[in-house]
Each structure stands twice: as structure tokens, then as C-alpha cells.
Coordinates of C-alpha atoms in Angstrom, one line a residue:
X1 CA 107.5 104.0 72.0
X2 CA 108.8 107.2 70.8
X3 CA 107.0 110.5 71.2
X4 CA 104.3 111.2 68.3
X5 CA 105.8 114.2 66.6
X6 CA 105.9 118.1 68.1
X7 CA 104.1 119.3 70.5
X8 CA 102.1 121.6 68.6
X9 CA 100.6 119.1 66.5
X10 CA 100.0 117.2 69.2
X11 CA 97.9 120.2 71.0
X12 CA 96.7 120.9 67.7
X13 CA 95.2 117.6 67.6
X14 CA 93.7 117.0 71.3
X15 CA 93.5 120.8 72.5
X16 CA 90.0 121.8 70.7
X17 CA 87.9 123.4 72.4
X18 CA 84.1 124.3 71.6
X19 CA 82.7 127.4 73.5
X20 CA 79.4 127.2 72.0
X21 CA 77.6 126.8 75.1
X22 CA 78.8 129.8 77.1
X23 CA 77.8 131.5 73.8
X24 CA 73.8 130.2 74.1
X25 CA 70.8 133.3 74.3
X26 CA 67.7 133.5 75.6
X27 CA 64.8 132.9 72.7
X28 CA 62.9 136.0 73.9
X29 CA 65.4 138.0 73.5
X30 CA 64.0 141.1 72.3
X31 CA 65.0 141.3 68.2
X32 CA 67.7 143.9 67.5
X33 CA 68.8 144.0 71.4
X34 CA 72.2 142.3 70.9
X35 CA 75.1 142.1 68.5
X36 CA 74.0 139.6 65.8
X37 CA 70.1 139.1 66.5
X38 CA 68.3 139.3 63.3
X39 CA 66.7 142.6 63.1
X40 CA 62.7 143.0 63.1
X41 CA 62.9 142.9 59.3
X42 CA 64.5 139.8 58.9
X43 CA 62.5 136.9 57.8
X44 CA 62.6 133.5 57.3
X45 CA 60.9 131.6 54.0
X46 CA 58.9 129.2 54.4
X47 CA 60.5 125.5 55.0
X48 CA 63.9 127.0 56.1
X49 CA 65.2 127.0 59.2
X50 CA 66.6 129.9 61.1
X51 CA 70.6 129.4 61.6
X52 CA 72.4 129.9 65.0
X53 CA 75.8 132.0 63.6
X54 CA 78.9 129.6 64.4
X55 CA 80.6 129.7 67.5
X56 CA 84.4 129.8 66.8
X57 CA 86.7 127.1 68.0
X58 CA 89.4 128.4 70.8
X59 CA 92.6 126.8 70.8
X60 CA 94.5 126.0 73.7
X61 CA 97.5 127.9 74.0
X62 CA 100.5 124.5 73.8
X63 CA 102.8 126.7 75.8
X64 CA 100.4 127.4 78.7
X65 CA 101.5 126.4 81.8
X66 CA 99.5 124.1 83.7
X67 CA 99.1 124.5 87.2
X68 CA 101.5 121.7 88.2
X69 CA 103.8 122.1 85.5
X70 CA 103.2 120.6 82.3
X71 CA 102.3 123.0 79.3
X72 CA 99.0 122.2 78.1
X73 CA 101.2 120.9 74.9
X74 CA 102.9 118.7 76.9
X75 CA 100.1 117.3 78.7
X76 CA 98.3 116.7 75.1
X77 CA 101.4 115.1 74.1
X78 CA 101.4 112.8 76.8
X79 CA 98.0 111.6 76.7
X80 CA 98.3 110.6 72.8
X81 CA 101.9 108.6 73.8
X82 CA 100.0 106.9 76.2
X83 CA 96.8 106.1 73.7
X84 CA 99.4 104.0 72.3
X85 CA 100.7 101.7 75.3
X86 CA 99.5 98.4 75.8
X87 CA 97.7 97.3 79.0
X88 CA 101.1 95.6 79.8
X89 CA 102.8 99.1 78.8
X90 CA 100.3 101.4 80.7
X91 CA 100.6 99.1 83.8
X92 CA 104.3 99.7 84.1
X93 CA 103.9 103.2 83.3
X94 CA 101.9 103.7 86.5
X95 CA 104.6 101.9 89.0
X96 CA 107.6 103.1 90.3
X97 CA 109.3 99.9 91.3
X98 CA 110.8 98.4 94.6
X99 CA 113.8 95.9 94.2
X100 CA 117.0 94.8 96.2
X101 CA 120.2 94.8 96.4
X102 CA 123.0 97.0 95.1
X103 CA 123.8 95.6 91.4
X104 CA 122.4 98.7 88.9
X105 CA 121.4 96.0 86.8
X106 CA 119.0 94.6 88.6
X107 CA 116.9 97.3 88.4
X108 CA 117.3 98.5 85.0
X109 CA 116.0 94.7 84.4
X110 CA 112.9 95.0 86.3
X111 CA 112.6 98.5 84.7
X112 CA 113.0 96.7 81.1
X113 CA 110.9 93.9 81.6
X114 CA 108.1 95.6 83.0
X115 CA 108.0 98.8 80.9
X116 CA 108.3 100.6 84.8
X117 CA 108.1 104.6 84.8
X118 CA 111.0 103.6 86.8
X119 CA 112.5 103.0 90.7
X120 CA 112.4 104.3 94.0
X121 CA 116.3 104.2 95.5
X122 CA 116.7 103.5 99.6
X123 CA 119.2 103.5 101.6
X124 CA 119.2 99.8 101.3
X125 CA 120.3 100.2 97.6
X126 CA 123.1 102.6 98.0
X127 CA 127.1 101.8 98.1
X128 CA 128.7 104.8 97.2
X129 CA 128.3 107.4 95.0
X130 CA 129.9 105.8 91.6
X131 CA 127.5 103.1 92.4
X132 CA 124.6 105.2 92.7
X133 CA 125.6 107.3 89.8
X134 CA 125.6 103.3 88.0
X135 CA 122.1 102.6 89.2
X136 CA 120.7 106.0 87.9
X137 CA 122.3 105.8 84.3
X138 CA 121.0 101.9 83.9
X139 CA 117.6 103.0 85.2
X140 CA 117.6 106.1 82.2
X141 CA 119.5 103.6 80.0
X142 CA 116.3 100.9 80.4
X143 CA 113.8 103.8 79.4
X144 CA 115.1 105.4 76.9
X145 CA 115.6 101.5 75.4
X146 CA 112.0 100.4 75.8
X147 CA 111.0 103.7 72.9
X148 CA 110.2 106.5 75.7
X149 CA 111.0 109.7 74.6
X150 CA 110.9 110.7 78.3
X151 CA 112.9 110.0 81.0
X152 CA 112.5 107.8 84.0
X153 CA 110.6 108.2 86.9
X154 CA 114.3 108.0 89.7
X155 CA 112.9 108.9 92.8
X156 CA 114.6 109.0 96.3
X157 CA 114.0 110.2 100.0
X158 CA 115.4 112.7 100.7
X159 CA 114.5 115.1 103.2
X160 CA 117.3 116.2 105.5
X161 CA 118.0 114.9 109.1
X162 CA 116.8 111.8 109.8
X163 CA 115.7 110.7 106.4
X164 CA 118.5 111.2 104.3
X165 CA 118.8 107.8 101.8
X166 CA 122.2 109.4 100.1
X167 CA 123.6 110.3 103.5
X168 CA 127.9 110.7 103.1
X169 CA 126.9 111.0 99.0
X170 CA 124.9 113.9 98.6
X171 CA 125.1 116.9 101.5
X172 CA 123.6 116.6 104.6
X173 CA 120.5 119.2 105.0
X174 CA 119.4 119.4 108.8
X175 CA 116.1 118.1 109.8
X176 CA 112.7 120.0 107.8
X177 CA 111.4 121.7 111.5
X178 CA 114.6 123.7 110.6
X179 CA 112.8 125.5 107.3
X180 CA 110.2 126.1 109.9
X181 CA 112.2 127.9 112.4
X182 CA 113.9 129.9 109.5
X183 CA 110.6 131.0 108.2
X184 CA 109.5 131.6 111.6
X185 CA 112.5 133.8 112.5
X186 CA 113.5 135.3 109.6
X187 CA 110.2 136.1 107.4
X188 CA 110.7 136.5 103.9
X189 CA 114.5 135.9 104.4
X190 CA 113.8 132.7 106.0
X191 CA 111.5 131.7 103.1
X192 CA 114.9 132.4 100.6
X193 CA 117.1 130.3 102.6
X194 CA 114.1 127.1 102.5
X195 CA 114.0 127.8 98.9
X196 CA 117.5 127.6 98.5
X197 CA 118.1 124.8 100.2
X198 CA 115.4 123.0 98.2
X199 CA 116.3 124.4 95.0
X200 CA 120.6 123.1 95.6
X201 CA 118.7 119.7 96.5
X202 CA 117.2 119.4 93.7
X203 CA 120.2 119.9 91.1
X204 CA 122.5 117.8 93.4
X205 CA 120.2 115.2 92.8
X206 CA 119.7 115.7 89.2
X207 CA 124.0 115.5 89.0
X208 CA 123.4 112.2 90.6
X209 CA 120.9 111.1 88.4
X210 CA 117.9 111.0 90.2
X211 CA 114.5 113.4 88.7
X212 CA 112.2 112.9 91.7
X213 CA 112.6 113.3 95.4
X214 CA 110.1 112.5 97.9
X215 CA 109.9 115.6 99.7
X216 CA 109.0 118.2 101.4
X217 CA 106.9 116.7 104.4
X218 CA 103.7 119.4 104.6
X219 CA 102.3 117.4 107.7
X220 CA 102.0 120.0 111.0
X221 CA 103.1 117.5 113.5
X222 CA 101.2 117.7 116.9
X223 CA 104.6 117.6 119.0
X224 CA 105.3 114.2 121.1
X225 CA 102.5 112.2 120.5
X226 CA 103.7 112.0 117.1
X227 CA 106.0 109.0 116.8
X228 CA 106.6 109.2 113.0
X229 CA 107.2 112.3 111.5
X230 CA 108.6 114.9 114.6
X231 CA 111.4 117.1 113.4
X232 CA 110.8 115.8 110.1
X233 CA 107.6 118.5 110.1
X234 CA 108.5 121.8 109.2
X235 CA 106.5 122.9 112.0
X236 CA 103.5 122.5 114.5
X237 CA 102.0 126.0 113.2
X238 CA 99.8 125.1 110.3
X239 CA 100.9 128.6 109.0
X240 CA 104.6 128.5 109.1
X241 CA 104.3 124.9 107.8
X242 CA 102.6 126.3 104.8
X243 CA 105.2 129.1 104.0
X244 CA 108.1 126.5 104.2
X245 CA 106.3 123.6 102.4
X246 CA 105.7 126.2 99.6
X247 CA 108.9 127.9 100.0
X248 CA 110.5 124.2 99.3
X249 CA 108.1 123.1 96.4
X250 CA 109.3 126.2 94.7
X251 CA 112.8 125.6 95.5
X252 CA 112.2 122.2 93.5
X253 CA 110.9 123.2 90.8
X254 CA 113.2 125.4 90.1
X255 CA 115.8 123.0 90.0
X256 CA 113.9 120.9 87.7
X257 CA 113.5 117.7 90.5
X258 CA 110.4 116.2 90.9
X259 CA 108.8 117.5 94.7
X260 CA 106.4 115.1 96.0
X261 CA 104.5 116.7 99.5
X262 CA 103.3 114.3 101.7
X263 CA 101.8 113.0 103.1
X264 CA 98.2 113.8 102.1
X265 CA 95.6 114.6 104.6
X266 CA 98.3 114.6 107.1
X267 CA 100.1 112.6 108.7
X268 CA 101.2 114.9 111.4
X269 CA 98.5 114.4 113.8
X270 CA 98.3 110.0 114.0
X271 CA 99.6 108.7 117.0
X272 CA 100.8 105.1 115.3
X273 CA 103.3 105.0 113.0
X274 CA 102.1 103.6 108.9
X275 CA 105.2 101.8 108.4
X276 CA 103.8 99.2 111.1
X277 CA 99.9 99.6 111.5
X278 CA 97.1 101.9 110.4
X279 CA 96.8 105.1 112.1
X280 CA 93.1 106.1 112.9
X281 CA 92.4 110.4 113.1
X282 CA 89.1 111.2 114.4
X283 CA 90.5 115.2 113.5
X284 CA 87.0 117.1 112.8
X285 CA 86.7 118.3 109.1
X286 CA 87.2 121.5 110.4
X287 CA 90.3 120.7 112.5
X288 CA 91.7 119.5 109.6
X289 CA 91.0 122.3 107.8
X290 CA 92.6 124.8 109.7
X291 CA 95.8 122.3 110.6
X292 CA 96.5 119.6 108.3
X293 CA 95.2 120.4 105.3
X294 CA 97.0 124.2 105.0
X295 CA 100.4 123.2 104.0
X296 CA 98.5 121.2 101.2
X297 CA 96.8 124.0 99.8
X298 CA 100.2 126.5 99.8
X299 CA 101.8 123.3 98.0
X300 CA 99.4 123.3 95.6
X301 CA 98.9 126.6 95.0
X302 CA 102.8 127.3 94.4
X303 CA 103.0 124.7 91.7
X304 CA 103.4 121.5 93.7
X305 CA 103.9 118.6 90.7
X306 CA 103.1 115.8 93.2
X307 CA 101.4 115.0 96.2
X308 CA 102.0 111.9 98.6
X309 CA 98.8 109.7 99.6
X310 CA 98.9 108.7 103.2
X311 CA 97.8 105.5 104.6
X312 CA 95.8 106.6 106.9
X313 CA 92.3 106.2 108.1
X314 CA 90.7 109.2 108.4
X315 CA 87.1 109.9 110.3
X316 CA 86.3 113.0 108.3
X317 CA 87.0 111.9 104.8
X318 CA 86.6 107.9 104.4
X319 CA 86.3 106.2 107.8
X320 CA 87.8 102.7 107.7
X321 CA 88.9 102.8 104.3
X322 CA 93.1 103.8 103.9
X323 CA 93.3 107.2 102.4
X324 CA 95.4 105.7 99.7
X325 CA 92.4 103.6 98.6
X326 CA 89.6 105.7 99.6
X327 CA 88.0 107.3 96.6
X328 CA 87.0 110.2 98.7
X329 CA 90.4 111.6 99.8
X330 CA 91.2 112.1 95.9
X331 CA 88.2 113.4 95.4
X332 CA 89.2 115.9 97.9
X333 CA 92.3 116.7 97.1
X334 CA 91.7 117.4 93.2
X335 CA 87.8 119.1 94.3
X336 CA 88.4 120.5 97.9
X337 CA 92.3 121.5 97.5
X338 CA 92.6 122.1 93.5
X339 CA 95.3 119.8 92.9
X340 CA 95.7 118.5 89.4
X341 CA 98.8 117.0 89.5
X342 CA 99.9 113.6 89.5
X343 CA 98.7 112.1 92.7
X344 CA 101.3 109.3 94.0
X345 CA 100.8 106.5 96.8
X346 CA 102.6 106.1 100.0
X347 CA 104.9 102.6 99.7
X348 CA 102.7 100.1 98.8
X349 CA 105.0 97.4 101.0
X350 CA 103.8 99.1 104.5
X351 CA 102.5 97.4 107.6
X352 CA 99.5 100.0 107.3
X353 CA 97.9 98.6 104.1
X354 CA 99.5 95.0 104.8
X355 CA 97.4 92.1 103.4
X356 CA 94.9 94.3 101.5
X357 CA 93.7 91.8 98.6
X358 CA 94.3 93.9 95.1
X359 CA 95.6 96.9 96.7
X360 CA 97.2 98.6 93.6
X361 CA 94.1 98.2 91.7
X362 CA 92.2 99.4 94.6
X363 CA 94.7 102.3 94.5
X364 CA 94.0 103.1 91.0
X365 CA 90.6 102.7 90.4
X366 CA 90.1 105.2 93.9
X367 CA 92.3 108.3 92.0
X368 CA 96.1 107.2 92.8
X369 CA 98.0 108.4 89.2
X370 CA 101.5 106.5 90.6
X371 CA 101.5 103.2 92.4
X372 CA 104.6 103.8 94.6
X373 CA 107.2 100.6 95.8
X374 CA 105.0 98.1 95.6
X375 CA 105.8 94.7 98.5
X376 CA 106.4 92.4 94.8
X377 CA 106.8 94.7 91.8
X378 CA 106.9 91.7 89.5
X379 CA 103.2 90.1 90.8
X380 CA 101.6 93.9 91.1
X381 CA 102.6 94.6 87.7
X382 CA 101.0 91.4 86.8
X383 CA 97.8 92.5 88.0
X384 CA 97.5 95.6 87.5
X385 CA 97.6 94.4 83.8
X386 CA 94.9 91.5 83.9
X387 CA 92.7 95.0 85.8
X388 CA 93.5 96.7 82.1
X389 CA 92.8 94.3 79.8
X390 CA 89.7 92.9 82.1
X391 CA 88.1 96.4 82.5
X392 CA 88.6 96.5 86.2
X393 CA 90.2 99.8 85.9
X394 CA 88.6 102.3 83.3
X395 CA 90.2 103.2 80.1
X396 CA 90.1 106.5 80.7
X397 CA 91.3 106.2 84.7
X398 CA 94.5 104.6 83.5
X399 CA 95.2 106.4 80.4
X400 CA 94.3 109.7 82.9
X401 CA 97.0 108.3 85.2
X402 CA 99.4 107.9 83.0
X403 CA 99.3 110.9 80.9
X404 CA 99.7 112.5 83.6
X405 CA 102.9 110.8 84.8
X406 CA 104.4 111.0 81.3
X407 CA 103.7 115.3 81.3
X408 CA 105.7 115.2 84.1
X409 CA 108.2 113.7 83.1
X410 CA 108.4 116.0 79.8
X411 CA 108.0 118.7 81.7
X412 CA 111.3 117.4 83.8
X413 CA 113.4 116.9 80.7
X414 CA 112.3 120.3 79.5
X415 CA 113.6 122.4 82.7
X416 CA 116.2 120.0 83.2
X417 CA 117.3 121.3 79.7
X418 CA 116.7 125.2 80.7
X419 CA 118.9 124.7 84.0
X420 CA 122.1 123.1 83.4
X421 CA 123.6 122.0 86.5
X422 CA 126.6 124.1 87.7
X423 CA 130.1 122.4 88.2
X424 CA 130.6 123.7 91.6
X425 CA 127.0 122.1 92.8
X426 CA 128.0 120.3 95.9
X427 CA 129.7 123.4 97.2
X428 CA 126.8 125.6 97.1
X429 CA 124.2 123.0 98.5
X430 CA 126.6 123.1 101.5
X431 CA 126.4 126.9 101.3
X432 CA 122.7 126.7 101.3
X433 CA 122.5 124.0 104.4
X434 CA 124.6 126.3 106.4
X435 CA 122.6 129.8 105.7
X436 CA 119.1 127.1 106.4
X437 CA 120.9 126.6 110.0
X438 CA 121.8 130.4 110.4
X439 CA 118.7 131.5 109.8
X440 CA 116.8 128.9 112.0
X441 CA 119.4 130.0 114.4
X442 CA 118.9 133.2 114.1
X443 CA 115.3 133.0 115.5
X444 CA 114.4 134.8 118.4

């Protein structure tokens, strides 16, 4: 489906505003006491009625950024592109797919058959770099074939150290507890080099192909009880974790990548690990507060584009219930924190939401924008469109979800356009990854 003419007739058409309201007086308002009040000589005949004067229409600015990303043109765009998908259309729109194997074409198929915003690329998937670069272009090839003026939805994880799925492709950044120690050691120098480093990310992976990257981790890991995110935290200070996370998700967008922080309310604190079971955190509201939920807010207020549900079962927001499912969390996030970006799952295929009957509509209908890797993309997508067409999931929850995926995504092709990606890329990531080490290094 292509995109439905310019942006400005697209704001034109869904940015209206009436301000009429904020406009409203008091009825004993004394006569002549304010601009346009009828003066004590004006009357009314008899069988007319008095006339409130017009309010007059604002128009929202196209080219006003939202605070994600998106212009408001963009996001007025995207909601009219996806007023015209079918549930079968909208349901791939909100799935970024898992498959296997190495062969590009297999999923650029799944991609094509399934109308997917696109794939997630592991480590499992990965030969070598023209293979990658293969996978990537059949991906962009599939979308750009199905109609969408927009481009895919190419995500990977890559974080530095120990989760690195492009490791011997794309350089090697050390571990995220290094932007930490940078910031920690170095101040506002230290917050350059994080930025650097995420910002060099960023367009290597855009040379490769890719537009998203799951990253940075925001979670303030509580040291050696933590058995699944460790050095992988930028730090166990809530405060330094916030000035790298943000440092990154600048660095990113800069770039023109997709930054995803995760994982949302933090994961830092759980003592299981969500790949293999649910964690439980009985953290106080107010402990998470001061800890876990920091890093969020820096994210958000420096422009993150996406944040990273958990699956976790938190006390103090939705006890019982996965975060990833649990309408509270989102409400949190988007009422609590101010995000208003696309809000994207944890892999659907983990141990910790693991035989959870209709989990991706459960996902949706509880705030989740993007249904990330689910365990059988083929039977999710399935029914994620019988939840469509049945009414399971609101119109206006999945057309929300997806407009706001699709903005993105403009809003990716549009500084992907403004920053070309140098020739000599790889050799000034490595220049960044070194000055990240110096500068942790260099900390007293």
C-alpha cells in the first residue's frame, strides 16, 4: 500500500484541532469586562438567540517534532496508511518476526506472506557479512514489494560485550557497565564518548542494513544476585545509569537507528533469569522509583523512540500478571514516565511467558504497540488477525499500534536520508570503542 500523498495533506486532513473549550467564559461575567463581551447596550430581539463568537481552528504544525521522533506530519501520515490495511495487513504490521536458518529468503518469505513490519536477526541467523548484508536487502526488498512506502522493521541485538549478534561482522563495543564507568569518570566527556559509541553503532548498522537495534539496556543491575543482565547494565547507580542510557539513546538517534531501552520496569533487580522462568520483584513503588525506573525516564526524556517490555512480575505495578501483558505497566509507562513512543515486547518465545494461551493478543490488547519474535510467527499472525476481524482487539488499539510503528519507520527513512553514512564507518566505530575504553579507564 503506498503512502497516501504528502505529508502536509495528510496533517491537513487528521491534524484539526478545536480549542473551543479552553476558550469557554463564565455567564456572569460582568458585561463590557473582557475583550468581545457585548457591551451593556447590546441587545438581543426577541426570538433570536445570542451567538458565542467562533473559536478559530489551530493547526498542528506537520513539521513538529514529536517527543519520540515522528513529526506530527508523519505520525498523521501513518495513521491514515494504516486506516487502509486489512486486519491481515495490520496484524503483520504489529510483528517483527522470528524464523530460522541462514537462507535470506526465508525470511523475506515470511516477511511477504505475512505483510510483517519485518524480522529480528540473532546470532543463529548470521554467516558472514555478505550473507547478512543478503538477509537485510531481501527483508527491505519484501516491504517495499508488499506497497509500503516505508521501510522495514530490521532489528538486531546488539549491545557490546556479551551480547553482540554481529560479533567478527560489525566492531566489537565492550560490555554497556563500560558507558557507566566513562560517565562516572569522565563527566560530560564521558557522556561524548557513550554517545559516540552509540551514534558509530548506529550507522554501522544502517551500512549493514539493519534500522533497529535492541539497545541500550537502562536496567541498574543490583550486582551478583543478578544472573541476567550484570555487565550488560551500564551501572548499579540509578544516576549514572541514567546519564549513559540517555547519552546512548541520543547517540542513536543521531545515527538514524532505531534505540529500543529495555527492559521496562527493570530488569536489573530479578534474581531469575526471563529467558527460562518468570522473575518475581517485590521492589516497593518507591524503590523502584528512585532505582529502576530513572534510567527510563532520562530515556524518555532525551527522545527514546522505543522502549522494551519486560517479562516480569512485578509486586508494585501488576502482581502476578507479566509486565508484558499487564495493562498497568503501560499505563505507567505512557501516564507515570511520559513515554509515547512505540512500546515493543520482550521475545515472545521466552521461558518466562511460556504456555500463556493468546499471549500476543494479551500483549496487544494490554498497550504492547510491537509484538516482538514470536515462538511461531506463522500461527501468531494467524491469530492476531481472527482478534482483528473478531473485535478482540479494538480498532482503535490496533490502528494506535500501528500508526505508531509505521511513524517510526518514516521518521527512520527520513534521518536515514539527512545522514548519509560515511565510507570510512567501520574505522571510526573502532575509534569510538577505543576512546569508550579510555575513558572508562580513565576513571579514578
Amino acid at each position: 500500500m503506498r503512502r497516501p500523498g504528502a505529508l502536509a495533506a495528510a496533517a491537513l486532513s487528521l491534524g484539526l484541532l478545536v480549542s473551543g473549550c479552553s476558550g469557554a467564559t463564565d455567564e456572569t461575567t460582568t458585561a463590557g469586562s473582557g475583550s468581545g463581551t457585548p457591551s451593556a447596550d447590546a441587545t438581543v430581539e426577541p426570538g433570536e438567540q445570542s451567538q458565542e463568537p467562533e473559536q478559530p481552528e489551530e493547526t498542528v504544525d506537520p513539521d513538529q517534532a514529536t517527543s519520540w521522533g515522528p513529526t506530527e506530519g508523519e505520525l498523521a501520515e501513518a495513521r491514515e496508511v494504516v486506516a487502509q490495511m486489512s486486519p491481515e495487513e495490520l496484524a503483520g504490521q504489529v510483528i517483527v518476526g522470528r524464523y530460522a536458518g541462514t537462507d535470506p529468503a526465508e525470511p523475506a518469505q515470511l516477511v511477504s506472506d505475512l505483510h510483517l513490519s519485518g524480522v529480528c536477526v540473532t546470532g543463529d541467523n548470521v554467516v558472514d557479512e555478505a550473507q547478512v548484508r543478503a538477509t537485510t536487502a531481501a527483508v527491505s526488498r519484501a516491504v517495499a514489494d508488499s506497497g509500503r512506502d516505508f521501510p522495514a522493521v530490521i532489528g538486531v541485538d546488539q549491545e557490546g560485550g556479551t551480547v553482540s549478534h554481529l560479533r567478527g561482522i560489525a566492531t566489537e563495543f565492550p560490555a554497556f557497565r563500560t558507558a557507566g564507568e566513562a560517565v562516572d569518570g569522565n563527566g560530560r566527556s564521558g557522556k561524548v564518548a557513550v554517545r559516540e559509541a552509540a551514534y558509530t553503532t548506529g550507522l554501522e548498522l544502517r551500512d549493514l542494513g539493519f534500522t533497529w537495534v535492541y539497545a541500550p539496556v537502562a536496567d541498574v543491575t543490583i550486582g551478583a544476585a543478578d544472573p541476567t543482565i550484570g555487565s550488560r547494565s551500564p551501572s548499579s547507580d540509578p544516576r549514572l545509569a541514567a546519564k549513559a542510557t540517555a547519552a546512548a539513546v541520543d547517540g542513536f538517534d543521531r545515527s538514524g537507528t532505531v534505540s529500543t531501552t529495555k527492559h521496562y520496569p527493570g530488569h536489573g533487580g530479578a534474581t531469575a533469569d526471563s529467558h527460562l522462568t518468570l522473575p518475581a520483584l517485590d521492589t516497593p513503588v518507591e524503590e523502584l522509583e528512585k532505582r529502576d525506573l530513572m534510567p527510563f525516564r532520562a530515556a524518555t526524556k532525551a527522545g527514546a523512540p522505543s522502549v522494551m517490555i519486560g517479562h516480569l512480575d512485578v509486586e508494585a505495578l501488576a502482581p502476578g500478571t507479566p509486565s508484558s501483558i499487564a495493562p498497568e505497566v503501560y499505563e505507567h509507562l505512557r501516564e507515570e514516565v511520559g513515554f509515547e513512543g512505540v512500546a515493543i515486547t520482550d521475545s515472545l518465545g521466552m521461558g518466562a511467558v511460556a504456555g500463556i494461551p493468546d499471549l500476543a493478543v494479551k500483549a496487544l490488547v494490554a498497550g504492547a504497540d510491537l509484538l516482538l519474535m514470536p515462538a511461531d510467527t506463522r500461527r501468531t499472525h494467524a491469530r492476531v488477525t481472527k482478534a482483528i476481524s473478531g473485535g478482540e482487539v479494538a480498532p482503535e488499539r490496533i490502528e494506535e499500534a500501528a500508526a505508531r510503528v509505521v511513524a517510526l519507520q518514516l521518521w527512520q527513512a527520513r534521518v536515514a536520508q539527512e545522514k548519509q553514512v560515511p565510507d570510512d564507518v567501520s574505522a571510526r566505530a573502532a575509534e569510538a570503542a577505543q576512546a569508550l575504553e579510555v575513558a572508562a579507564y580513565a576513571a579514578p
